[in-house]
Coordinates of C-alpha atoms and ligand atoms in Angstrom, one line a residue:
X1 CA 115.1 63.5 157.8
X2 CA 113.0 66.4 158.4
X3 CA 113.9 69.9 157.7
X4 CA 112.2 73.5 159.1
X5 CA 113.6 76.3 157.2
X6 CA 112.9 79.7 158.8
X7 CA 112.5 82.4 156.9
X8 CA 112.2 80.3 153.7
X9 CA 110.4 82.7 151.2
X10 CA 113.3 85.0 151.0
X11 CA 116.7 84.4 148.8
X12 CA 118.4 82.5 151.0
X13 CA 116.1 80.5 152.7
X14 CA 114.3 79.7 149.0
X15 CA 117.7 78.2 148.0
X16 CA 117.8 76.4 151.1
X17 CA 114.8 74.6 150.4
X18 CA 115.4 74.4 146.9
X19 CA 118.5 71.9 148.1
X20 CA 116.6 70.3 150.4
X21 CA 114.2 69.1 148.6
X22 CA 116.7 68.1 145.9
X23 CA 118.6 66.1 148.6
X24 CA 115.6 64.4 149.7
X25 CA 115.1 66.3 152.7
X26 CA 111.4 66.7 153.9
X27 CA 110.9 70.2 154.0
X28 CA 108.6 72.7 156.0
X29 CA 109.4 76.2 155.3
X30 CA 108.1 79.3 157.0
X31 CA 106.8 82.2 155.0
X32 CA 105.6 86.4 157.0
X33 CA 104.0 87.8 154.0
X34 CA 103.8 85.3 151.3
X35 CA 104.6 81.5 150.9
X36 CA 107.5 80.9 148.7
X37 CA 107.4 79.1 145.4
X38 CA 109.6 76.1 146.0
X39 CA 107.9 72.6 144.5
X40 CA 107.9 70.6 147.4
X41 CA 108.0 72.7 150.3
X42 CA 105.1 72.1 152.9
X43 CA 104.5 76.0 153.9
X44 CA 103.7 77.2 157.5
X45 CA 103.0 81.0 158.4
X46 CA 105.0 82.0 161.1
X47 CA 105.6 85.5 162.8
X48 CA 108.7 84.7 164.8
X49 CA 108.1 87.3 166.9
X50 CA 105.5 85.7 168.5
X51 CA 107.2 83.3 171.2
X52 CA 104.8 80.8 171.5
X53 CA 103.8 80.7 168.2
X54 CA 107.7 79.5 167.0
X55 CA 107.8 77.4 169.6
X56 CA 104.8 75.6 168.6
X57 CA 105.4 75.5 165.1
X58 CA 109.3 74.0 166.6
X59 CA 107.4 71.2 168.3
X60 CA 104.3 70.1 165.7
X61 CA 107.3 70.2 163.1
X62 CA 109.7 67.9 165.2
X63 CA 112.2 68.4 162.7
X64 CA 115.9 66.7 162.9
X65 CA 117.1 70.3 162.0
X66 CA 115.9 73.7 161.9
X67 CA 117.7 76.3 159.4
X68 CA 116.9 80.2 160.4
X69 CA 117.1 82.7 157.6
X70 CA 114.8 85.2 159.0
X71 CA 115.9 88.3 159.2
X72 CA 114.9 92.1 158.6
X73 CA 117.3 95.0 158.1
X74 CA 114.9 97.7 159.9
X75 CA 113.5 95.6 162.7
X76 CA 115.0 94.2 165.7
X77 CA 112.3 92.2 166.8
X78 CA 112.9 89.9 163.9
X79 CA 116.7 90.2 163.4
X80 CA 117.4 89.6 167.2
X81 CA 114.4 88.3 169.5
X82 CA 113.3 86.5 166.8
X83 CA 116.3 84.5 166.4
X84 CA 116.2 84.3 170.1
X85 CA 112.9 82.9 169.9
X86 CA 114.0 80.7 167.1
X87 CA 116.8 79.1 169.3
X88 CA 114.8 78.5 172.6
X89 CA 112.1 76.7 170.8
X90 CA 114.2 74.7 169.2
X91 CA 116.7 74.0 172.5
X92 CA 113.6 73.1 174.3
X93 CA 112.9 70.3 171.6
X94 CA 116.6 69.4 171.4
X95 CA 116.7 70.0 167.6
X96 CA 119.8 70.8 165.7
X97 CA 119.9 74.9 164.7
X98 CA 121.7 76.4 162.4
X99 CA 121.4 80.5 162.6
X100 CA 122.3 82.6 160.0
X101 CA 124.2 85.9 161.1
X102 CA 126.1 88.2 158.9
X103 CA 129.3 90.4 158.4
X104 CA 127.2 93.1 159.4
X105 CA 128.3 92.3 163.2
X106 CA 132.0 93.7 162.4
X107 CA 132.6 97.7 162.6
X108 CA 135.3 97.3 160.0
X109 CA 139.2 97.4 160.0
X110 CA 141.4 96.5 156.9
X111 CA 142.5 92.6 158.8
X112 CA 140.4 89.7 158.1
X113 CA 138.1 89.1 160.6
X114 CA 138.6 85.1 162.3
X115 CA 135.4 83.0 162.9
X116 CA 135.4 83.5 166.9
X117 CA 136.1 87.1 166.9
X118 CA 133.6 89.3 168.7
X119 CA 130.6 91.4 167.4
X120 CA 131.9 95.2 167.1
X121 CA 128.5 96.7 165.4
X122 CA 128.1 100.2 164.7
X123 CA 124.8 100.1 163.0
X124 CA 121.3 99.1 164.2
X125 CA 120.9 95.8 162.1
X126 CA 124.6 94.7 162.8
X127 CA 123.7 94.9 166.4
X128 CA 120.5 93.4 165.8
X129 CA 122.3 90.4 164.1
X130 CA 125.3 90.1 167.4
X131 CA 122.4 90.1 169.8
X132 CA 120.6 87.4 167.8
X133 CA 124.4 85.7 168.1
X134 CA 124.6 86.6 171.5
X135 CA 121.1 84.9 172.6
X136 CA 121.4 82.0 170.2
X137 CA 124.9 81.2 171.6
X138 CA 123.5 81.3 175.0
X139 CA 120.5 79.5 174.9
X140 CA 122.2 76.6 172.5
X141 CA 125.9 76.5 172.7
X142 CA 125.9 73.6 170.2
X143 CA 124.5 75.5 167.0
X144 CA 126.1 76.5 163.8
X145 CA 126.5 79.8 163.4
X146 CA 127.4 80.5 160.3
X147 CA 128.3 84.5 159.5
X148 CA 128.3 85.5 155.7
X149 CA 128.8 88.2 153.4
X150 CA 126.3 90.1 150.8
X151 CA 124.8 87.5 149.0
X152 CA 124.8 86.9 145.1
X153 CA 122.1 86.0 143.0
X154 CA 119.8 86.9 139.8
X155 CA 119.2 90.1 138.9
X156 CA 116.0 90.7 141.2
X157 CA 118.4 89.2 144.3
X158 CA 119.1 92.0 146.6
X159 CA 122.6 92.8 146.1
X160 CA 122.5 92.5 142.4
X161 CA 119.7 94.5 142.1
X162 CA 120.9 97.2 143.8
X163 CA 123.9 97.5 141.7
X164 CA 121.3 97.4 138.5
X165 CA 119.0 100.3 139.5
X166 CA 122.2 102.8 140.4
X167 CA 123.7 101.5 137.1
X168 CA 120.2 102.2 135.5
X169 CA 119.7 105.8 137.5
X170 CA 116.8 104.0 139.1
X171 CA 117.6 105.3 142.7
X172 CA 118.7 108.7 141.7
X173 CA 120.0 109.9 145.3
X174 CA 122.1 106.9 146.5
X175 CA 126.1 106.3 144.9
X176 CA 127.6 103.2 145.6
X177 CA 130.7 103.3 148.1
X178 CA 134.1 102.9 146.8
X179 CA 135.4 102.4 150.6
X180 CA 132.5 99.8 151.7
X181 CA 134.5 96.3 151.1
X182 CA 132.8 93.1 151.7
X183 CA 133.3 89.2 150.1
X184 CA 130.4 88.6 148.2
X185 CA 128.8 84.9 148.5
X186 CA 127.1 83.1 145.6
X187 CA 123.7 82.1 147.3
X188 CA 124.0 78.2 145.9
X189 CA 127.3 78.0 147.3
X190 CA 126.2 79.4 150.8
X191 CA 122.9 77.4 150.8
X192 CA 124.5 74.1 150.9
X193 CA 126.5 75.2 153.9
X194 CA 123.6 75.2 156.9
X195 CA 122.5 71.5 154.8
X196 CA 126.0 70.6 155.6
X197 CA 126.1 72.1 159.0
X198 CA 122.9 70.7 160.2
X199 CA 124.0 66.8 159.8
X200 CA 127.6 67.9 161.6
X201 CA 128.3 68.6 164.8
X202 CA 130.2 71.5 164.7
X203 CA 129.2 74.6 166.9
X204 CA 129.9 77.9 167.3
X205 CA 130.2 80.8 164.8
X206 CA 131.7 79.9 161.2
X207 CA 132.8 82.4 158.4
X208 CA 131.2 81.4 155.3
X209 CA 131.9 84.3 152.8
X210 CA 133.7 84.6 149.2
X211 CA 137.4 84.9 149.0
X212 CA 137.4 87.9 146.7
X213 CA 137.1 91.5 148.8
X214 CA 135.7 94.0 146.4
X215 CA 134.3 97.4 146.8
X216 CA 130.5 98.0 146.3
X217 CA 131.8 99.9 143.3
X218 CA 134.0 97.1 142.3
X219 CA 130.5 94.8 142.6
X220 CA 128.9 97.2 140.2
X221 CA 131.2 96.9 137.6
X222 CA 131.3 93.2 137.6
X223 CA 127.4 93.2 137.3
X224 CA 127.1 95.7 134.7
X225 CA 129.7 93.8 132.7
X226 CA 127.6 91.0 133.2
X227 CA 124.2 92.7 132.5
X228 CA 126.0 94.0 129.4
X229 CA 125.6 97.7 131.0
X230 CA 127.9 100.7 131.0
X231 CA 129.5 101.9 134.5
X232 CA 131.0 105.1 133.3
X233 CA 127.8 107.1 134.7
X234 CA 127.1 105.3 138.2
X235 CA 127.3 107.3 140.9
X236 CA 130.1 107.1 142.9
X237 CA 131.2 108.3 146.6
X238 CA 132.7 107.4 150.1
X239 CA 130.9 106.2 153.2
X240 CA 132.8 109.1 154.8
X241 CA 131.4 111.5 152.4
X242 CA 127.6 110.4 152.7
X243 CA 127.7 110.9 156.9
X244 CA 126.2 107.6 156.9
X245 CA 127.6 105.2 159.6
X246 CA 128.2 101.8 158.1
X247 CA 131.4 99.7 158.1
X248 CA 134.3 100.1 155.8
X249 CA 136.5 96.9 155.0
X250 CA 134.8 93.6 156.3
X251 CA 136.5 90.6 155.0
X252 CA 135.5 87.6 156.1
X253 CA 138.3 85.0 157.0
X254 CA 136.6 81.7 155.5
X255 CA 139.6 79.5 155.5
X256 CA 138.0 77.2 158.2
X257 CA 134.9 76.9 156.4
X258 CA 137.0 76.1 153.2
X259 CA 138.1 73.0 154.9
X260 CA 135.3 71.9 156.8
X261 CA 132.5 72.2 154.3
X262 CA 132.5 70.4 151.0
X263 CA 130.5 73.3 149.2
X264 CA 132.2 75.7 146.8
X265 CA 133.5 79.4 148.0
X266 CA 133.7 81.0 145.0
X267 CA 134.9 84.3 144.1
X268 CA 132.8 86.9 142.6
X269 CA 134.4 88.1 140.2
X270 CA 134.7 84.0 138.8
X271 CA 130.7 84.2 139.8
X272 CA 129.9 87.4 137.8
X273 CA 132.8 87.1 135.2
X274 CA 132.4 83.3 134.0
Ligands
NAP1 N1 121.2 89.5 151.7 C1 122.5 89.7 152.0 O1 123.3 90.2 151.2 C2 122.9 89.2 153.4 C3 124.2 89.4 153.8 C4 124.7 88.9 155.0 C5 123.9 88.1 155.8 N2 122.6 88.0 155.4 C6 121.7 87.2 156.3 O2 121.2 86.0 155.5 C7 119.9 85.7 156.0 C8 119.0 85.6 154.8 O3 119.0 86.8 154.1 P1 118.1 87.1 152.8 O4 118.8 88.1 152.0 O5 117.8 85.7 152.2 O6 116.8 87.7 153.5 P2 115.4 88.0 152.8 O7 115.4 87.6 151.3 O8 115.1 89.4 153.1 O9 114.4 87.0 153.6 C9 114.1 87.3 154.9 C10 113.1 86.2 155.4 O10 112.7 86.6 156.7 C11 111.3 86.5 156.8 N3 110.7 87.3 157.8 C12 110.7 88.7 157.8 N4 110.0 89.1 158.9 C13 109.6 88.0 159.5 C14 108.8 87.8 160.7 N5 108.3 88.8 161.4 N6 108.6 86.5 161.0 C15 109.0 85.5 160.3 N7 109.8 85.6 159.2 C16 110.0 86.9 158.8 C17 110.8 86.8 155.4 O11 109.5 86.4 155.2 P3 108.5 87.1 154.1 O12 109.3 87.4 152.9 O13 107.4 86.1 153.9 O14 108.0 88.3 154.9 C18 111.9 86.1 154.5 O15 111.5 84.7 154.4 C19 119.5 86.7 157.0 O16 119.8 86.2 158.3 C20 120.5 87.9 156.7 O17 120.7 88.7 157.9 C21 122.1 88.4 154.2

């Protein structure tokens, strides 16, 4: 059982890997800037935008299942050809792909959005991530696609950390959005679910977020509780209020990934609290 993680120096993908390994998976794990610092990872450079160069990582791997976690919030050339390029080469090879997308496809609206609901972006990486949807859906109708929310780790993780440095005043011109609602994901929890997914069958998209809807502001007060830091000063506003365009309530209906998967969903606030 061979495993090619894409995108495996970042959070996710590291935790990927890390699980891997663990499960006795032999695992090849692509690095852009910097291999990652997983024992037991075999590490490949890769550029995804380079077509031939995933596709011939893809074939020299001939892995049973290829995991892609490779994304970047500024450019679409990794977020969404990239991902194209990811699904092609492995299609072409007839290996199983999981893709990782995110909530950042929805525009926002206070109902829970189902699996199989259609990308409504209103921001450039949300439609970066619904065209990488778009492209793997077409080119492999039988991959996971598994769509999650902002992802919770230690305290340099990206989520957390943003919460530490406005609790800290270390980003003195940004304020953390009481109207931006999302279901935060503890990255162990969500790593195990593309392991699961890439021994199933099951394809097509697949909500795999927290079942707790908080605010970012909510967030920040659950970290700083648990960093042992004190909210009253963080800075505070509305998405309205900044002009910025970015969705408002996202919640991620998981209940079919509750079922299917054996891996925990838990809450944040039993993540952050306990
Ligand atoms: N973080 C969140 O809260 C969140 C929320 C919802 C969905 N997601 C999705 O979850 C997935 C993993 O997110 P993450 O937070 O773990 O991301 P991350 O830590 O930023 O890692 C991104 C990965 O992509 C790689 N990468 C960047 N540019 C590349 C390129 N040109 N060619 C090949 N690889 C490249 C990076 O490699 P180097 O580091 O070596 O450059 C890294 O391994 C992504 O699909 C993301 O859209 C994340």
């Amino acid at each position: 059982m061979r495993l090619l993680v894409v995108g495996a120096s970042g959070h996710l993908g590291g935790e990927v890997c890390r699980q891997a390994v663990e499960a006795g998976w032999a695992v090849v794990g692509t690095f852009h800037r910097e291999p990652g610092s997983v024992p037991g990872v075999l590490w490949e450079l890769l550029d995804v935008r380079d077509r031939v160069a995933v596709s011939d990582v893809v074939e020299a791997v001939g892995a049973t299942a290829v995991v892609n976690c490779a994304a970047s919030y500024s450019e679409w050339a990794v977020s969404a050809v990239g991902a194209a390029h990811v699904a092609a080469a492995a299609a072409a090879v007839g290996t199983r792909l999981v893709h990782v997308s995110s909530d950042a496809v929805h525009g926002g609206r206070p109902e829970p959005y189902a699996d199989d609901e259609l990308p409504t972006p209103i921001h450039q990486y949300g439609a970066a991530k619904a065209a990488a949807e778009t492209a793997v859906r077409v080119v492999d109708p039988a991959a996971a696609i598994v769509r999650t929310s902002l992802i919770i780790g230690d305290a340099e993780s990206r989520q957390v950390k943003l919460c530490l440095d406005l609790l800290t005043g270390r980003m003195p011109r940004a304020a953390l959005f009481s109207d931006e609602i999302r279901c935060p994901m503890a990255v162990e929890d969500l790593a195990a679910a593309p392991l699961e997914l890439a021994a199933s069958d099951h394809a097509g998209l697949l909500n795999v977020a927290g079942p707790d809807a908080v605010s970012r502001v909510e967030l920040a007060v659950l970290v700083a509780a648990r960093y042992g830091l004190d909210p009253a000063g963080m800075p505070v506003s509305t998405i309205a209020d900044s002009g910025q365009v970015r969705p408002g309530h996202v919640r991620l209906d998981s209940s079919r990934a509750a079922g299917l998967l054996r891996t925990r969903l838990r809450g944040v606030r039993e993540l952050l609290g306990g």
